[in-house]
Each structure stands twice: as C-alpha cells, then as structure tokens.
C-alpha cells in the first residue's frame, strides 16, 4: 500500500457507482476530486475503474487543493462569440486536466502561469475552471 498519497482523502461512495458519476457528484458540491492508486501511489485522472499505471483497481478518491500550472493553452475565437481559453493544467497533486482559464484575457494566458480552481455553473452543472493567482478559493 502506498501511504503518502497526494491530496486529501474523500469518501468513496457506493462501490457500484461509475467513476464519472462519483466525480460529477463531487463537482456538484464544488469539490474537484481525483483518484489516487492505493497500490502504486500515482494520481489518476480522468476517473477510471483501474489504475492506468499499474492496472490495479484500488483507486481512492481524493480532494484536490486546486493549485495548478498552465501546461498548454490556446485561444478559441468562436464566430460571433467572445474568445476563450482552453488549457491543459498540471495540478499540484500530480495529474493534468483540460479546463478553461477565466478571469484574464484568453490571449494573455501563458505556459507556466500559476492558476487556482474556481467553479462556474453552466446549465445547472458545476464546471471546474481556473483563474490567475496562487490563492486557494
Ligand atoms: Zn497504480
């Protein structure tokens, strides 16, 4: 068993629940959850039933603190809409996710920028996005 897992432990919830449903249920409570493998200790994201690193099923849910660094960013300029930033960010707990960087002009987002988690509510669903700065929300 790995004993020094990243993040803060979360209740697993009903075992029969699909990983993505568990993930969304945490998002709805404005918690960004990820999994950590109890066998090899790696962070796992997006949610899965087995660890992609070692193949074991011992995945536990963890709460991310929401501190990240921009790994890559691009500006989308929809016809008739406002430009927005789609980015890959590296979370401090050791996983990468696709998201939007908000609160700054999309064209001003740079690789290496420190960003922190915040939530937007779109069509009744809590969506994890990131904004500039190192402060936890
Ligand atoms: Zn593993």
mmCIF file of C-alpha atoms and ligand atoms in Angstrom:
data_model
loop_
_atom_site.group_PDB
_atom_site.id
_atom_site.type_symbol
_atom_site.label_atom_id
_atom_site.label_comp_id
_atom_site.label_asym_id
_atom_site.label_seq_id
_atom_site.Cartn_x
_atom_site.Cartn_y
_atom_site.Cartn_z
ATOM 1 C CA UNK A 1 0.000 0.000 0.000
ATOM 2 C CA UNK A 2 1.221 3.475 -0.826
ATOM 3 C CA UNK A 3 0.962 5.587 2.303
ATOM 4 C CA UNK A 4 1.899 9.056 1.051
ATOM 5 C CA UNK A 5 -0.893 9.729 -1.428
ATOM 6 C CA UNK A 6 -1.399 13.237 -2.821
ATOM 7 C CA UNK A 7 -4.454 15.318 -1.854
ATOM 8 C CA UNK A 8 -6.977 14.780 0.929
ATOM 9 C CA UNK A 9 -8.983 11.554 1.246
ATOM 10 C CA UNK A 10 -12.640 11.611 0.213
ATOM 11 C CA UNK A 11 -15.415 9.125 0.886
ATOM 12 C CA UNK A 12 -15.572 6.639 -1.937
ATOM 13 C CA UNK A 13 -19.359 6.474 -2.116
ATOM 14 C CA UNK A 14 -21.290 3.436 -3.297
ATOM 15 C CA UNK A 15 -18.903 0.980 -4.939
ATOM 16 C CA UNK A 16 -21.272 0.328 -7.823
ATOM 17 C CA UNK A 17 -21.307 3.984 -8.877
ATOM 18 C CA UNK A 18 -19.484 4.710 -12.133
ATOM 19 C CA UNK A 19 -16.285 6.733 -11.618
ATOM 20 C CA UNK A 20 -17.511 9.642 -13.730
ATOM 21 C CA UNK A 21 -20.757 9.813 -11.731
ATOM 22 C CA UNK A 22 -18.795 9.981 -8.477
ATOM 23 C CA UNK A 23 -16.602 12.706 -9.977
ATOM 24 C CA UNK A 24 -19.637 14.741 -11.045
ATOM 25 C CA UNK A 25 -21.304 14.321 -7.654
ATOM 26 C CA UNK A 26 -18.244 15.901 -6.029
ATOM 27 C CA UNK A 27 -18.216 18.699 -8.611
ATOM 28 C CA UNK A 28 -21.839 19.436 -7.754
ATOM 29 C CA UNK A 29 -20.601 20.097 -4.199
ATOM 30 C CA UNK A 30 -17.798 22.277 -5.625
ATOM 31 C CA UNK A 31 -15.116 19.738 -4.845
ATOM 32 C CA UNK A 32 -12.568 18.835 -7.506
ATOM 33 C CA UNK A 33 -11.968 15.141 -6.931
ATOM 34 C CA UNK A 34 -9.390 12.849 -8.440
ATOM 35 C CA UNK A 35 -8.277 9.321 -7.734
ATOM 36 C CA UNK A 36 -5.050 8.019 -6.262
ATOM 37 C CA UNK A 37 -3.903 4.447 -6.600
ATOM 38 C CA UNK A 38 -3.539 2.615 -3.298
ATOM 39 C CA UNK A 39 -1.122 0.146 -4.909
ATOM 40 C CA UNK A 40 1.375 2.393 -6.725
ATOM 41 C CA UNK A 41 0.536 5.840 -5.310
ATOM 42 C CA UNK A 42 0.031 7.611 -8.629
ATOM 43 C CA UNK A 43 -2.645 10.256 -9.128
ATOM 44 C CA UNK A 44 -5.257 9.148 -11.662
ATOM 45 C CA UNK A 45 -7.331 11.471 -13.818
ATOM 46 C CA UNK A 46 -9.793 11.381 -15.536
ATOM 47 C CA UNK A 47 -11.673 8.942 -13.286
ATOM 48 C CA UNK A 48 -11.259 5.244 -14.069
ATOM 49 C CA UNK A 49 -12.026 1.816 -12.658
ATOM 50 C CA UNK A 50 -8.408 0.656 -12.777
ATOM 51 C CA UNK A 51 -5.086 2.395 -12.394
ATOM 52 C CA UNK A 52 -3.562 3.184 -15.815
ATOM 53 C CA UNK A 53 -0.079 2.975 -14.283
ATOM 54 C CA UNK A 54 -0.206 -0.489 -12.662
ATOM 55 C CA UNK A 55 -3.601 -1.931 -13.613
ATOM 56 C CA UNK A 56 -4.816 -2.395 -10.040
ATOM 57 C CA UNK A 57 -8.407 -1.492 -9.017
ATOM 58 C CA UNK A 58 -7.519 0.088 -5.636
ATOM 59 C CA UNK A 59 -8.394 3.655 -6.558
ATOM 60 C CA UNK A 60 -9.401 6.016 -3.744
ATOM 61 C CA UNK A 61 -10.997 9.424 -4.111
ATOM 62 C CA UNK A 62 -9.032 12.496 -3.067
ATOM 63 C CA UNK A 63 -9.831 16.185 -2.869
ATOM 64 C CA UNK A 64 -7.621 18.449 -4.948
ATOM 65 C CA UNK A 65 -6.485 21.720 -3.414
ATOM 66 C CA UNK A 66 -6.894 23.300 -6.826
ATOM 67 C CA UNK A 67 -3.421 24.708 -7.362
ATOM 68 C CA UNK A 68 -2.170 24.274 -10.907
ATOM 69 C CA UNK A 69 0.289 25.481 -13.510
ATOM 70 C CA UNK A 70 -0.664 26.038 -17.153
ATOM 71 C CA UNK A 71 0.938 23.310 -19.282
ATOM 72 C CA UNK A 72 -0.531 24.471 -22.587
ATOM 73 C CA UNK A 73 -3.147 26.990 -23.662
ATOM 74 C CA UNK A 74 -4.975 28.006 -26.793
ATOM 75 C CA UNK A 75 -7.465 30.746 -27.594
ATOM 76 C CA UNK A 76 -10.739 29.758 -29.222
ATOM 77 C CA UNK A 77 -12.431 32.544 -31.159
ATOM 78 C CA UNK A 78 -15.967 31.414 -31.983
ATOM 79 C CA UNK A 79 -17.745 33.274 -34.744
ATOM 80 C CA UNK A 80 -19.912 35.893 -33.091
ATOM 81 C CA UNK A 81 -18.718 34.970 -29.599
ATOM 82 C CA UNK A 82 -16.136 36.087 -27.090
ATOM 83 C CA UNK A 83 -12.688 34.466 -27.276
ATOM 84 C CA UNK A 84 -11.984 31.971 -24.506
ATOM 85 C CA UNK A 85 -9.039 29.941 -23.311
ATOM 86 C CA UNK A 86 -8.868 26.148 -23.395
ATOM 87 C CA UNK A 87 -5.910 24.894 -21.407
ATOM 88 C CA UNK A 88 -4.206 21.836 -20.039
ATOM 89 C CA UNK A 89 -3.188 22.464 -16.450
ATOM 90 C CA UNK A 90 -0.939 20.405 -14.189
ATOM 91 C CA UNK A 91 -2.396 20.055 -10.690
ATOM 92 C CA UNK A 92 -0.075 20.082 -7.705
ATOM 93 C CA UNK A 93 -1.264 16.558 -6.816
ATOM 94 C CA UNK A 94 0.308 15.179 -9.981
ATOM 95 C CA UNK A 95 -2.361 14.993 -12.651
ATOM 96 C CA UNK A 96 -3.265 17.002 -15.736
ATOM 97 C CA UNK A 97 -6.711 18.138 -16.826
ATOM 98 C CA UNK A 98 -8.313 20.076 -19.650
ATOM 99 C CA UNK A 99 -10.167 23.172 -18.496
ATOM 100 C CA UNK A 100 -10.867 26.831 -19.205
ATOM 101 C CA UNK A 101 -8.763 29.647 -17.789
ATOM 102 C CA UNK A 102 -11.055 32.543 -16.876
ATOM 103 C CA UNK A 103 -10.700 35.965 -15.290
ATOM 104 C CA UNK A 104 -7.981 37.049 -17.713
ATOM 105 C CA UNK A 105 -7.949 37.722 -21.458
ATOM 106 C CA UNK A 106 -7.617 34.365 -23.225
ATOM 107 C CA UNK A 107 -4.680 35.636 -25.271
ATOM 108 C CA UNK A 108 -2.836 36.625 -22.068
ATOM 109 C CA UNK A 109 -2.696 33.089 -20.645
ATOM 110 C CA UNK A 110 0.877 31.810 -20.721
ATOM 111 C CA UNK A 111 2.530 28.431 -20.225
ATOM 112 C CA UNK A 112 3.801 28.298 -16.667
ATOM 113 C CA UNK A 113 1.155 30.649 -15.252
ATOM 114 C CA UNK A 114 0.005 29.726 -11.727
ATOM 115 C CA UNK A 115 -3.757 29.278 -11.612
ATOM 116 C CA UNK A 116 -6.275 28.232 -8.984
ATOM 117 C CA UNK A 117 -9.561 26.395 -9.031
ATOM 118 C CA UNK A 118 -12.943 28.075 -9.144
ATOM 119 C CA UNK A 119 -16.347 26.853 -10.245
ATOM 120 C CA UNK A 120 -18.725 28.114 -12.904
ATOM 121 C CA UNK A 121 -22.297 26.930 -13.180
ATOM 122 C CA UNK A 122 -23.292 26.124 -16.736
ATOM 123 C CA UNK A 123 -26.747 24.755 -17.489
ATOM 124 C CA UNK A 124 -27.131 23.701 -13.861
ATOM 125 C CA UNK A 125 -23.814 21.841 -13.743
ATOM 126 C CA UNK A 126 -20.770 22.864 -11.716
ATOM 127 C CA UNK A 127 -17.756 23.117 -14.018
ATOM 128 C CA UNK A 128 -14.180 23.353 -12.684
ATOM 129 C CA UNK A 129 -12.261 26.239 -14.252
ATOM 130 C CA UNK A 130 -9.104 28.057 -13.249
ATOM 131 C CA UNK A 131 -8.228 31.677 -12.731
ATOM 132 C CA UNK A 132 -4.998 33.572 -12.235
ATOM 133 C CA UNK A 133 -3.241 33.595 -8.903
ATOM 134 C CA UNK A 134 -1.962 31.268 -6.229
ATOM 135 C CA UNK A 135 -4.717 31.872 -3.657
ATOM 136 C CA UNK A 136 -6.948 28.951 -2.756
ATOM 137 C CA UNK A 137 -10.623 29.754 -3.078
HETATM 138 ZN ZN1 LIG B 1 -1.426 2.056 -9.633
#
